Amino acid sequence: MIYAIKGATALTLMASLAQAGGVERSKQSVGILFEQGSLVELSFGAVDASVSGVGVAVTPGASSGDMTDTYYQTGLAYKRDLNESLAFAVIFDQPFGADVSYPTGSGYFAGGATAELDSKAITALLKYKTANNISVFGGLRYQTLMAQASVPFVAGYTGTSSEDGGFGYVVGAAYEKPEIALRVALTYNSAIDHNWSVVETGPVPGTTPLTVSTPQSVNLDVQSGIAKDTLLFGSVRWVNWSDFAISPTGYMAATGASLVAFREDTVTYTLGVGRKFNENWSGAVSLMYEPQVGGHASNLGPKDGATGVTVGLTYKKDKMEITGGLSLVEVGDATTTLTTIAPVTAGNFTGNTAVGAGLRIRYRF
């Protein structure tokens, strides 16, 4: 059951990542490939963030109000051992997303602005394990992406994209030493291109094509037993956010800036420990840290860095395994601006938090 210990945090990690770099909502983990035996799992999560700021240069002293909506995540995965060397998995997740809604009535310049970004992905993976405990794995990912935004402070701008699907790939390698529950895995997720048709209204109306690429990323995951029934685990995740931007033609013409863009790549670190209490119960706690990158953040994503803690508990009985957990995240302080042409600080966002809860049901057969 040493492998199940880490499962007590795997589910609610998405709550921590919900306030990590860019618009990330999933670590795009391939960890299910390394579970023992064949299984199916269903997961649910909810994240309630409280993010607000105060106007500086444009509407000084005016409160933005809480500009984030509670959102929900669903995941489904199936893994099967084909023989002693080959394993196959199919994973459904929602890797990227955003739900922004600035309240009206406070006098804040962005009042009434809204934005949504929705994605869905299906990943098919195959893992081959050699006799010397080295594994290689890879597969294809199909992902859909769509977005819409309303930005009243830019002459009543609105933009709505079509929903587009695109293919990417996953490739990686791992080394395991089962007698001490050691595993080191390196995973690369490719960028995925989406070709949208964007309908814009406002200062420069029209319908134009736009290509948006969700970012490439690299995961390094490490775990090892450090005592009887005790597991130490951690990860480092790099995401190429500096190459991600949503830049509709009309919005760019009116403001000289992208609707959404990020200055720097992000690196997110996690470290945790899991403990098996008895044959039925195990638990874990992990810490997450993402350094700030500095500069102005987007008005549709006013955050920079994050620090979080996740606690989880797993109950296992026969072939059934149920995991629940909670995450508390301190959202990094950020400043925003109206345009990159004259980047004057428009809003100051400090002291914000997010709470996430998750439930995962896993059945082995």
Coordinates of C-alpha atoms in Angstrom, one line a residue:
M1 CA 0.0 0.0 0.0
I2 CA 3.0 2.3 0.0
Y3 CA 2.1 3.5 -3.5
A4 CA -1.4 4.5 -2.2
I5 CA 0.0 6.8 0.5
K6 CA 0.9 9.4 -2.0
G7 CA -2.6 9.3 -3.4
A8 CA -3.8 11.2 -0.3
T9 CA -2.4 14.4 -1.9
A10 CA -2.6 13.7 -5.6
L11 CA -6.2 14.7 -5.9
T12 CA -6.1 18.1 -4.2
L13 CA -2.9 19.1 -5.8
M14 CA -5.1 20.6 -8.6
A15 CA -6.4 23.0 -6.0
S16 CA -2.9 24.3 -5.3
L17 CA -2.2 24.5 -9.0
A18 CA -5.4 26.4 -9.6
Q19 CA -3.6 29.5 -8.3
A20 CA -0.2 28.6 -9.7
G21 CA 1.3 30.0 -12.9
G22 CA -0.8 31.2 -15.9
V23 CA -4.2 29.6 -16.2
E24 CA -3.2 26.1 -15.1
R25 CA -5.6 23.8 -13.4
S26 CA -4.0 20.4 -13.8
K27 CA -0.5 19.1 -13.4
Q28 CA -1.1 16.8 -16.4
S29 CA 0.2 13.9 -14.3
V30 CA 0.9 10.4 -15.7
G31 CA 1.3 8.9 -12.2
I32 CA -1.6 6.4 -12.8
L33 CA 0.7 4.5 -15.2
F34 CA 2.8 3.5 -12.2
E35 CA 0.0 2.2 -10.0
Q36 CA -0.1 -1.6 -9.3
G37 CA -2.6 -3.6 -11.2
S38 CA -5.6 -2.4 -13.3
L39 CA -8.0 0.3 -12.1
V40 CA -10.4 3.0 -12.9
E41 CA -10.8 6.3 -11.0
L42 CA -13.2 9.2 -10.9
S43 CA -12.3 12.5 -9.2
F44 CA -14.1 15.8 -8.3
G45 CA -12.7 19.1 -7.1
A46 CA -13.9 22.6 -6.2
V47 CA -11.8 25.7 -5.8
D48 CA -13.0 28.9 -4.1
A49 CA -10.6 31.7 -4.5
S50 CA -10.9 35.2 -3.0
V51 CA -8.9 37.6 -5.1
S52 CA -9.4 41.4 -4.8
G53 CA -7.4 44.6 -5.2
V54 CA -7.4 48.4 -4.9
G55 CA -7.2 50.9 -7.7
V56 CA -3.9 52.9 -7.9
A57 CA -3.5 55.2 -10.9
V58 CA -6.9 55.0 -12.7
T59 CA -9.5 54.7 -9.9
P60 CA -7.3 55.3 -6.8
G61 CA -8.7 53.8 -3.6
A62 CA -11.6 52.0 -5.3
S63 CA -11.9 48.3 -4.4
S64 CA -12.1 45.7 -7.2
G65 CA -14.2 43.3 -5.1
D66 CA -13.7 39.6 -5.4
M67 CA -13.1 39.0 -9.1
T68 CA -12.9 35.2 -9.1
D69 CA -15.8 32.7 -9.3
T70 CA -15.8 29.3 -7.7
Y71 CA -15.1 26.6 -10.2
Y72 CA -15.3 22.8 -10.4
Q73 CA -13.1 20.1 -11.9
T74 CA -13.9 16.6 -13.0
G75 CA -11.4 13.9 -13.9
L76 CA -11.6 10.3 -15.1
A77 CA -8.8 7.8 -15.7
Y78 CA -8.5 4.1 -16.6
K79 CA -5.3 2.0 -16.4
R80 CA -4.7 -1.6 -17.4
D81 CA -1.7 -3.9 -17.3
L82 CA -1.4 -5.6 -20.7
N83 CA 1.4 -7.9 -19.5
E84 CA 4.4 -7.8 -17.1
S85 CA 6.1 -5.1 -19.2
L86 CA 3.3 -3.1 -20.8
A87 CA 0.7 -0.8 -19.3
F88 CA -1.9 1.3 -20.9
A89 CA -3.8 4.4 -19.6
V90 CA -6.5 6.8 -20.7
I91 CA -6.9 10.1 -18.8
F92 CA -9.5 12.8 -19.0
D93 CA -8.8 16.1 -17.4
Q94 CA -9.4 19.9 -17.7
P95 CA -5.8 21.2 -17.8
F96 CA -6.4 25.0 -18.3
G97 CA -9.2 27.4 -17.3
A98 CA -10.2 30.8 -16.0
D99 CA -13.4 32.2 -14.5
V100 CA -13.2 36.0 -14.0
S101 CA -16.0 38.3 -13.0
Y102 CA -15.3 41.8 -11.6
P103 CA -18.3 43.1 -9.5
T104 CA -19.9 46.4 -10.6
G105 CA -20.8 49.4 -8.4
S106 CA -17.5 49.9 -6.6
G107 CA -16.1 52.5 -9.0
Y108 CA -13.1 50.3 -9.9
F109 CA -12.1 50.7 -13.5
A110 CA -12.4 47.0 -14.4
G111 CA -15.9 46.7 -12.9
G112 CA -18.1 44.4 -15.0
A113 CA -15.2 42.8 -16.8
T114 CA -15.6 39.0 -17.3
A115 CA -13.6 36.2 -18.9
E116 CA -13.9 32.5 -19.3
L117 CA -11.4 29.9 -20.6
D118 CA -12.4 26.3 -20.8
S119 CA -10.4 23.2 -21.9
K120 CA -10.9 19.5 -22.0
A121 CA -8.2 16.9 -22.7
I122 CA -8.0 13.1 -23.4
T123 CA -4.6 11.5 -23.1
A124 CA -3.8 7.9 -24.2
L125 CA -0.5 6.6 -22.8
L126 CA 1.6 3.4 -23.1
K127 CA 4.4 2.4 -20.7
Y128 CA 7.1 -0.2 -21.3
K129 CA 9.1 -1.4 -18.3
T130 CA 12.5 -3.1 -18.8
A131 CA 14.0 -5.9 -16.7
N132 CA 16.3 -3.4 -15.0
N133 CA 13.4 -1.2 -13.7
I134 CA 13.7 1.5 -16.3
S135 CA 10.5 2.6 -17.9
V136 CA 9.8 4.6 -21.0
F137 CA 6.3 6.0 -21.8
G138 CA 4.5 8.2 -24.1
G139 CA 1.3 8.9 -26.0
L140 CA -1.0 11.4 -27.6
R141 CA -3.2 14.1 -26.1
Y142 CA -6.3 15.6 -27.8
Q143 CA -7.4 18.9 -26.3
T144 CA -10.2 21.4 -26.9
L145 CA -10.0 25.1 -26.0
M146 CA -12.4 28.0 -26.1
A147 CA -12.6 31.5 -24.5
Q148 CA -14.7 34.6 -24.2
A149 CA -14.2 38.0 -22.6
S150 CA -16.0 41.2 -21.9
V151 CA -13.8 44.2 -21.1
P152 CA -16.1 47.3 -20.6
F153 CA -13.2 49.7 -19.8
V154 CA -11.8 49.2 -23.4
A155 CA -14.7 50.9 -25.2
G156 CA -17.1 48.1 -24.4
Y157 CA -14.9 45.4 -25.9
T158 CA -16.1 41.8 -26.2
G159 CA -14.5 38.8 -27.8
T160 CA -15.7 35.2 -28.3
S161 CA -13.7 32.4 -29.8
S162 CA -14.8 29.2 -31.5
E163 CA -14.0 25.9 -29.8
D164 CA -11.1 24.2 -31.4
G165 CA -9.4 20.8 -30.9
G166 CA -5.7 20.1 -31.3
F167 CA -3.2 17.2 -30.8
G168 CA -0.1 17.1 -28.7
Y169 CA 2.1 14.4 -27.3
V170 CA 3.6 13.2 -24.0
V171 CA 7.0 11.4 -23.6
G172 CA 9.0 10.4 -20.6
A173 CA 11.2 8.0 -18.7
A174 CA 11.4 6.7 -15.2
Y175 CA 13.5 4.6 -12.9
E176 CA 12.1 2.5 -10.0
K177 CA 13.4 0.5 -7.1
P178 CA 10.3 -1.2 -5.7
E179 CA 11.9 -2.5 -2.5
I180 CA 12.2 1.0 -1.2
A181 CA 9.3 2.5 -3.2
L182 CA 11.8 4.7 -5.1
R183 CA 10.7 6.3 -8.3
V184 CA 12.1 9.1 -10.4
A185 CA 10.1 10.1 -13.4
L186 CA 10.6 12.8 -16.0
T187 CA 7.7 13.8 -18.3
Y188 CA 7.5 16.2 -21.2
N189 CA 4.1 17.6 -22.4
S190 CA 4.2 19.3 -25.7
A191 CA 2.5 22.6 -26.6
I192 CA -0.8 22.3 -28.4
D193 CA -2.0 24.7 -31.1
H194 CA -5.6 25.9 -31.4
N195 CA -6.9 27.8 -34.5
W196 CA -9.7 30.0 -33.4
S197 CA -12.2 32.2 -35.2
V198 CA -12.7 35.2 -32.9
V199 CA -15.7 37.5 -33.1
E200 CA -15.0 40.9 -31.6
T201 CA -17.1 44.0 -30.8
G202 CA -16.1 47.4 -29.5
P203 CA -13.5 49.8 -30.8
V204 CA -12.3 47.5 -33.7
P205 CA -15.1 45.0 -34.5
G206 CA -14.8 42.0 -36.8
T207 CA -14.2 38.3 -37.1
T208 CA -10.6 37.2 -37.5
P209 CA -8.5 34.1 -37.2
L210 CA -6.2 33.6 -34.1
T211 CA -3.8 30.8 -33.2
V212 CA -3.3 30.2 -29.5
S213 CA -0.8 27.6 -28.1
T214 CA -1.2 26.1 -24.7
P215 CA 2.3 25.8 -23.2
Q216 CA 4.8 23.0 -23.2
S217 CA 5.8 21.7 -19.7
V218 CA 8.2 19.4 -17.9
N219 CA 7.4 17.4 -14.7
L220 CA 10.1 15.9 -12.5
D221 CA 8.5 13.6 -9.9
V222 CA 10.4 11.8 -7.2
Q223 CA 9.3 9.5 -4.3
S224 CA 11.1 7.2 -1.9
G225 CA 10.3 5.3 1.2
I226 CA 12.2 6.8 4.2
A227 CA 11.0 4.5 6.9
K228 CA 8.5 1.6 7.4
D229 CA 5.1 2.7 5.9
T230 CA 6.4 6.3 5.3
L231 CA 6.9 7.9 1.9
L232 CA 8.7 11.1 1.0
F233 CA 7.7 12.7 -2.3
G234 CA 8.2 15.9 -4.3
S235 CA 8.0 17.4 -7.8
V236 CA 9.3 20.3 -9.9
R237 CA 7.1 21.5 -12.7
W238 CA 8.3 24.0 -15.4
V239 CA 5.7 25.6 -17.7
N240 CA 6.6 27.7 -20.7
W241 CA 4.1 30.5 -20.0
S242 CA 6.2 33.2 -21.6
D243 CA 5.2 31.9 -25.0
F244 CA 1.5 31.8 -24.2
A245 CA -0.7 34.8 -25.2
I246 CA -4.3 35.5 -26.3
S247 CA -4.0 38.5 -28.7
P248 CA -7.2 39.1 -30.7
T249 CA -6.7 41.5 -33.6
G250 CA -9.2 44.1 -32.5
Y251 CA -8.0 44.2 -28.9
M252 CA -4.4 44.5 -30.0
A253 CA -5.3 47.4 -32.3
A254 CA -7.1 49.2 -29.6
T255 CA -4.7 48.7 -26.7
G256 CA -1.3 47.7 -28.1
A257 CA -1.4 44.7 -25.7
S258 CA -2.5 41.1 -25.5
L259 CA -5.8 40.3 -23.8
V260 CA -3.9 37.7 -21.7
A261 CA -0.1 37.2 -21.6
F262 CA 2.5 36.2 -19.1
R263 CA 6.0 37.7 -18.7
E264 CA 8.0 34.7 -17.5
D265 CA 7.9 30.9 -17.4
T266 CA 7.0 29.5 -14.0
V267 CA 8.5 26.7 -11.8
T268 CA 6.3 25.1 -9.2
Y269 CA 7.9 23.0 -6.4
T270 CA 6.1 20.5 -4.1
L271 CA 7.4 18.5 -1.2
G272 CA 5.4 16.1 1.0
V273 CA 5.3 13.1 3.2
G274 CA 2.8 10.2 3.4
R275 CA 2.2 7.7 6.2
K276 CA 0.3 4.4 6.3
F277 CA -1.6 4.2 9.6
N278 CA -3.0 0.7 9.3
E279 CA -4.3 -1.6 6.6
N280 CA -7.2 0.8 5.8
W281 CA -6.1 4.3 6.4
S282 CA -3.2 6.5 5.1
G283 CA -2.6 10.2 5.1
A284 CA -0.3 12.8 3.6
V285 CA 0.6 16.4 3.8
S286 CA 2.5 18.5 1.1
L287 CA 3.7 22.0 0.6
M288 CA 3.7 23.9 -2.7
Y289 CA 5.7 27.0 -3.6
E290 CA 5.9 29.0 -6.8
P291 CA 8.3 32.0 -6.8
Q292 CA 7.1 35.4 -8.0
V293 CA 8.3 36.6 -11.4
G294 CA 7.7 40.3 -11.0
G295 CA 6.3 42.9 -13.4
H296 CA 2.7 43.7 -14.1
A297 CA 0.1 40.9 -14.2
S298 CA -3.0 40.8 -16.4
N299 CA -6.2 42.3 -15.2
L300 CA -7.8 39.0 -16.0
G301 CA -5.3 37.1 -13.8
P302 CA -3.9 39.4 -11.1
K303 CA -1.6 37.0 -9.3
D304 CA 2.1 36.4 -9.1
G305 CA 3.4 33.2 -7.4
A306 CA 1.8 31.1 -4.7
T307 CA 2.4 29.2 -1.5
G308 CA 0.1 26.4 -0.4
V309 CA -0.4 23.4 1.9
T310 CA -2.5 20.3 1.1
V311 CA -3.6 17.6 3.5
G312 CA -5.3 14.3 2.4
L313 CA -6.7 11.1 3.8
T314 CA -7.2 7.8 2.0
Y315 CA -9.5 4.9 3.1
K316 CA -8.8 1.5 1.4
K317 CA -11.1 -1.5 1.7
D318 CA -10.7 -4.5 -0.6
K319 CA -10.7 -3.2 -4.2
M320 CA -12.1 0.2 -3.3
E321 CA -10.1 3.3 -2.4
I322 CA -11.5 6.7 -1.4
T323 CA -9.3 9.8 -1.1
G324 CA -10.4 13.2 0.2
G325 CA -8.4 16.3 0.8
L326 CA -8.1 20.1 1.4
S327 CA -5.7 22.7 0.1
L328 CA -5.1 26.2 1.3
V329 CA -3.2 28.6 -1.0
E330 CA -1.8 32.0 -0.4
V331 CA -2.0 33.8 -3.7
G332 CA 1.1 35.9 -4.5
D333 CA 0.7 39.7 -4.5
A334 CA 0.5 41.4 -7.9
T335 CA 0.0 44.7 -9.7
T336 CA -1.9 45.3 -12.9
T337 CA -1.7 47.8 -15.7
L338 CA -4.1 49.0 -18.5
T339 CA -1.5 48.7 -21.3
T340 CA 2.1 47.7 -21.9
I341 CA 2.6 50.9 -24.0
A342 CA 2.5 53.0 -20.8
P343 CA 2.7 50.5 -18.0
V344 CA 1.4 52.5 -15.1
T345 CA 0.1 50.5 -12.1
A346 CA -3.7 50.5 -12.3
G347 CA -4.4 47.9 -9.5
N348 CA -2.7 46.5 -6.4
F349 CA -3.7 43.0 -5.4
T350 CA -2.5 41.7 -2.0
G351 CA -3.4 39.3 0.8
N352 CA -5.5 36.9 -1.4
T353 CA -6.2 33.2 -0.8
A354 CA -7.8 30.1 -2.3
V355 CA -9.3 27.0 -0.8
G356 CA -9.7 23.8 -2.7
A357 CA -11.4 20.5 -1.8
G358 CA -11.4 17.2 -3.7
L359 CA -12.7 13.6 -3.7
R360 CA -11.4 10.7 -5.7
I361 CA -12.9 7.2 -5.9
R362 CA -10.7 4.4 -7.3
Y363 CA -11.6 0.8 -8.0
R364 CA -9.1 -2.0 -8.8
F365 CA -9.9 -5.1 -10.7

